[in-house]
Amino acid sequence: MLAEIGQFTLVIACMLALLQTVYPLYGIYARQQNAIESAKVLTILQFFFVSLSFVILSYLFLVNDFTVGYIATNSNSALPWYYRLSAVWGAHEGSLLLWVFLLSLWSTAVAVLSKRLPVESIARVLAVLGLLSLGFYLFVLLTSNPFLRTLPYFPVDGRDLNPLLQDIGLILHPPMLYMGYVGFSVAFAFAIAALMEGRLDSAWAKWSRPWTMAAWVFLTVGIALGSWWAYYELGWGGWWFWDPVENASFMPWIAGTALIHSLAVSEKRGVFKSWTVLLAISAFSLSLLGTFLVRSGILVSVHAFASDPARGLFILAFLILVIGGSLLLYAVQASKVKSRGRYQLLSRETMLLSNNILLIAALIVVLLGTLLPLVHKEIGLGSISIGEPFFNSMFTILVVPFALFLGVAPLVRWKRQSINELFKPLLHSLLISTALTLIYLYSFASHFTWLALMGVFLGFWVLTTTCYELYLRATHRFSLFTGLTKLGNSHWAMSIGHAGFAVLVIGITMTQNYSIERDVKLHVGESIAFEHYDFHFDSLENMDGQNYTSTGGVFTISKDGKYVTTMKSEKRIYTVQRMPMTEAAIDGGVTRDLYIAMGEVLPDGGWAVRIYYKPFIRWIWFGPLMMGFAGIIMMMDKRYRVKKLVKEEVSNG
Amino acid sequence: MNPRRKKRLLITSSLVVGLSLAIGLVLFALQQNIDLFYTPTEIIEGKNETGVKPEIGQRLRVGGMVVNGTVKRDPESLKVSFDLIDNRGGIVTVFFDGILPDLFREGQGIVAQGELLTATQINAFEVLAKHDEEYMPPEVAEALEGMDHLKTDKK
């Protein structure tokens, strides 16, 4: 009964989404104030019903109702309760329900938090969001209903959640990532609403900016979490595989990064406006494209779900409608947008433009690498795959100008900048960052490579120029300490975000150049040594859990003869699906991770064991966390607070 | 030319140069890194679509089912070899030095990425097994369609 109610509330939410799209727009057309104002109420109502539906599905998972097909395939009564809950989004149907739920959550946040915006603008934004919700409701209801029953013959117990997904990473990663994906719909809706109105001004950029930043923060943290999860859960010790599904999340991230920079220019200087709109459309379109690629199952990927062609067709049609429609609107309306600001060749504007150009180049590289295999197959040339070296070499090339410009840009003024004034800070930064690079490499690198030199230098270049810029800005009018406290949130956000990027670059460089990976055969009692470390295979231990049996390998690690730590790496067999899983043992640290994963038992009783030494790999996740933190600081900037807006309106008005 | 036009010309021409340079680089890098997918029969007889056989030393991906009883291990190291078969009967041998994935088993569909050693031998640097019970790469599924062994590992 409950499942039917869940489905019914979903249908109601779908109807409300339709109303939310049509009625306010009609109100604007017919100048009926109460129809315009209904947008907010309808949005909140829609949220109420979709939440109810989501809560019901979660509850059914909790109570192990295996008469529901989706639960029977993705859960099991032996699963701990928290995995039963996160199993809600463990497969296709539920993750789409999560998607519409989050879309509704964002819409409601817009409805509730944007009190100071003109009612008509908000109505337009909510109508666009309603239309997107409508598309996804229809998708869920018509092709992927999570509430379908398997009556009358239902299983006694469920088929269990894929063991790879029974992990804290799965509880956190998908909701974060989806919050980011779906969050770009708000930036998209703001852009479309502005295009419909034919009015794109700095106020539009200002409203849209914190929302875009929020989505970007979620996406950044979501991707970092996914990478961390893959690192410890898949047992390969890798942190990024250029897998099509990873690319699908990376593309909107790149577009979003370009967007937040371009929005900054649009807000502060009133230029690049039509470009910003195009980026807002792209960021969300790429989110949709990502969904299409993942859900249709047309790509070869570790993430691919068992798929159904009807789903792919539906999303493809939706994709064409949304992208086509918004680009058409853009083509018609964008000519009305005029950017008035003037700027010279050397100015903050052109610096940010080059940031955008390089990001778009990176985006095209990823898009090409992801879609080419698909096109190749469809035109009858056979299946191909594009190797990691392609992406790696392209990004190695692109990051050089990107990081160099990134270091310079904050030092450059808006509108115009004389080269002479830049000379001194840049020379200082160059000297300091070179010195830091050499000291760093001397302390941590086991041997010299040009790539490592370049990568570490780029990281320190960004760090040095960022600190230098902070110092210059702070001491401009005050003493260093007072000056630092007077800097605005936006400024701190920029510096922390850029520093996060530097940390990321250094982490990637060190991990890619100095990792040591050994696949070895070990018997109990044997040991292997490299990079001052000695790994001794002590014993085997039984480490069974609630729903799996497990054999653990116990290792003692010593460095230069001194005891460091004991590590336990497991080989689990999940009892329901009879699926083996590797639980790697990781000894983490600021400067290095030690990583042990058990392979298989060999016929003579020895074990195949993977032993990795990964220098600075944690920096790869710490960097994006800093970026996410920076985004949060930026959103808390005074000028986005409601009270300040009121004051401005009063003073303007 | 007035300064504004001059500036625009400068910007557009540098954009065009930059763009063509970038596209050239990208295409070059792409060409180096495309790995074609073959089934065992295609390695022996040439691609279905084009009839072209892979050259020795070429990087490629091969997908098929591990033939029962062909997994041979070197007692001293992690070196292993096994045969792959598809639904048209072609058999190739894959050599690999490293740890096989958790779901690697005889009678299971797998994908190997590597270099062609001889007409029917592949030196793999990566072996991928399917991710779970449900999922199999579409190309492997296609190559194995109709083979009854596929069902045996399902309960």
PDB file of N, CA, C and O in Angstrom, chain A residues 357-378:
ATOM      1  N   ILE A 357      39.116  30.764 -21.914  1.00  0.00           N
ATOM      2  CA  ILE A 357      39.507  30.104 -23.167  1.00  0.00           C
ATOM      3  C   ILE A 357      40.206  28.778 -22.855  1.00  0.00           C
ATOM      4  O   ILE A 357      39.905  27.739 -23.450  1.00  0.00           O
ATOM      5  N   LEU A 358      41.124  28.820 -21.872  1.00  0.00           N
ATOM      6  CA  LEU A 358      41.855  27.588 -21.537  1.00  0.00           C
ATOM      7  C   LEU A 358      40.926  26.540 -20.949  1.00  0.00           C
ATOM      8  O   LEU A 358      41.044  25.344 -21.250  1.00  0.00           O
ATOM      9  N   LEU A 359      39.976  26.980 -20.121  1.00  0.00           N
ATOM     10  CA  LEU A 359      39.032  26.015 -19.554  1.00  0.00           C
ATOM     11  C   LEU A 359      38.173  25.390 -20.640  1.00  0.00           C
ATOM     12  O   LEU A 359      37.898  24.192 -20.625  1.00  0.00           O
ATOM     13  N   ILE A 360      37.758  26.219 -21.601  1.00  0.00           N
ATOM     14  CA  ILE A 360      36.931  25.680 -22.681  1.00  0.00           C
ATOM     15  C   ILE A 360      37.746  24.703 -23.519  1.00  0.00           C
ATOM     16  O   ILE A 360      37.243  23.657 -23.943  1.00  0.00           O
ATOM     17  N   ALA A 361      39.038  25.025 -23.714  1.00  0.00           N
ATOM     18  CA  ALA A 361      39.897  24.092 -24.449  1.00  0.00           C
ATOM     19  C   ALA A 361      39.948  22.753 -23.722  1.00  0.00           C
ATOM     20  O   ALA A 361      39.804  21.683 -24.339  1.00  0.00           O
ATOM     21  N   ALA A 362      40.104  22.819 -22.384  1.00  0.00           N
ATOM     22  CA  ALA A 362      40.141  21.588 -21.591  1.00  0.00           C
ATOM     23  C   ALA A 362      38.822  20.838 -21.734  1.00  0.00           C
ATOM     24  O   ALA A 362      38.784  19.606 -21.874  1.00  0.00           O
ATOM     25  N   LEU A 363      37.733  21.607 -21.725  1.00  0.00           N
ATOM     26  CA  LEU A 363      36.404  21.010 -21.856  1.00  0.00           C
ATOM     27  C   LEU A 363      36.280  20.272 -23.179  1.00  0.00           C
ATOM     28  O   LEU A 363      35.776  19.147 -23.241  1.00  0.00           O
ATOM     29  N   ILE A 364      36.787  20.914 -24.247  1.00  0.00           N
ATOM     30  CA  ILE A 364      36.682  20.295 -25.573  1.00  0.00           C
ATOM     31  C   ILE A 364      37.501  19.005 -25.623  1.00  0.00           C
ATOM     32  O   ILE A 364      37.065  18.008 -26.193  1.00  0.00           O
ATOM     33  N   VAL A 365      38.674  19.030 -24.992  1.00  0.00           N
ATOM     34  CA  VAL A 365      39.504  17.825 -24.951  1.00  0.00           C
ATOM     35  C   VAL A 365      38.732  16.674 -24.300  1.00  0.00           C
ATOM     36  O   VAL A 365      38.661  15.564 -24.840  1.00  0.00           O
ATOM     37  N   VAL A 366      38.117  16.964 -23.147  1.00  0.00           N
ATOM     38  CA  VAL A 366      37.396  15.900 -22.442  1.00  0.00           C
ATOM     39  C   VAL A 366      36.181  15.444 -23.253  1.00  0.00           C
ATOM     40  O   VAL A 366      35.911  14.250 -23.385  1.00  0.00           O
ATOM     41  N   LEU A 367      35.478  16.409 -23.829  1.00  0.00           N
ATOM     42  CA  LEU A 367      34.284  16.096 -24.618  1.00  0.00           C
ATOM     43  C   LEU A 367      34.657  15.205 -25.798  1.00  0.00           C
ATOM     44  O   LEU A 367      34.014  14.186 -26.065  1.00  0.00           O
ATOM     45  N   LEU A 368      35.729  15.592 -26.479  1.00  0.00           N
ATOM     46  CA  LEU A 368      36.199  14.838 -27.635  1.00  0.00           C
ATOM     47  C   LEU A 368      36.571  13.414 -27.226  1.00  0.00           C
ATOM     48  O   LEU A 368      36.148  12.439 -27.847  1.00  0.00           O
ATOM     49  N   GLY A 369      37.353  13.321 -26.160  1.00  0.00           N
ATOM     50  CA  GLY A 369      37.815  12.009 -25.709  1.00  0.00           C
ATOM     51  C   GLY A 369      36.677  11.123 -25.238  1.00  0.00           C
ATOM     52  O   GLY A 369      36.764   9.901 -25.286  1.00  0.00           O
ATOM     53  N   THR A 370      35.595  11.752 -24.748  1.00  0.00           N
ATOM     54  CA  THR A 370      34.473  10.962 -24.244  1.00  0.00           C
ATOM     55  C   THR A 370      33.525  10.550 -25.363  1.00  0.00           C
ATOM     56  O   THR A 370      33.016   9.433 -25.378  1.00  0.00           O
ATOM     57  N   LEU A 371      33.287  11.477 -26.294  1.00  0.00           N
ATOM     58  CA  LEU A 371      32.274  11.204 -27.313  1.00  0.00           C
ATOM     59  C   LEU A 371      32.818  10.526 -28.562  1.00  0.00           C
ATOM     60  O   LEU A 371      32.088   9.857 -29.275  1.00  0.00           O
ATOM     61  N   LEU A 372      34.119  10.703 -28.832  1.00  0.00           N
ATOM     62  CA  LEU A 372      34.665  10.132 -30.064  1.00  0.00           C
ATOM     63  C   LEU A 372      34.437   8.624 -30.180  1.00  0.00           C
ATOM     64  O   LEU A 372      34.017   8.150 -31.239  1.00  0.00           O
ATOM     65  N   PRO A 373      34.677   7.837 -29.090  1.00  0.00           N
ATOM     66  CA  PRO A 373      34.441   6.405 -29.203  1.00  0.00           C
ATOM     67  C   PRO A 373      33.002   6.091 -29.609  1.00  0.00           C
ATOM     68  O   PRO A 373      32.746   5.171 -30.380  1.00  0.00           O
ATOM     69  N   LEU A 374      32.088   6.913 -29.105  1.00  0.00           N
ATOM     70  CA  LEU A 374      30.675   6.734 -29.388  1.00  0.00           C
ATOM     71  C   LEU A 374      30.387   6.970 -30.867  1.00  0.00           C
ATOM     72  O   LEU A 374      29.745   6.154 -31.534  1.00  0.00           O
ATOM     73  N   VAL A 375      30.896   8.096 -31.384  1.00  0.00           N
ATOM     74  CA  VAL A 375      30.687   8.456 -32.782  1.00  0.00           C
ATOM     75  C   VAL A 375      31.324   7.398 -33.675  1.00  0.00           C
ATOM     76  O   VAL A 375      30.720   6.912 -34.629  1.00  0.00           O
ATOM     77  N   HIS A 376      32.545   7.018 -33.314  1.00  0.00           N
ATOM     78  CA  HIS A 376      33.295   6.041 -34.078  1.00  0.00           C
ATOM     79  C   HIS A 376      32.502   4.759 -34.241  1.00  0.00           C
ATOM     80  O   HIS A 376      32.456   4.163 -35.305  1.00  0.00           O
ATOM     81  N   LYS A 377      31.862   4.355 -33.159  1.00  0.00           N
ATOM     82  CA  LYS A 377      31.091   3.118 -33.204  1.00  0.00           C
ATOM     83  C   LYS A 377      29.818   3.296 -34.043  1.00  0.00           C
ATOM     84  O   LYS A 377      29.466   2.449 -34.844  1.00  0.00           O
ATOM     85  N   GLU A 378      29.150   4.444 -33.828  1.00  0.00           N
ATOM     86  CA  GLU A 378      27.873   4.662 -34.511  1.00  0.00           C
ATOM     87  C   GLU A 378      28.042   4.774 -36.015  1.00  0.00           C
ATOM     88  O   GLU A 378      27.163   4.412 -36.768  1.00  0.00           O
TER      89      GLU A 378
END
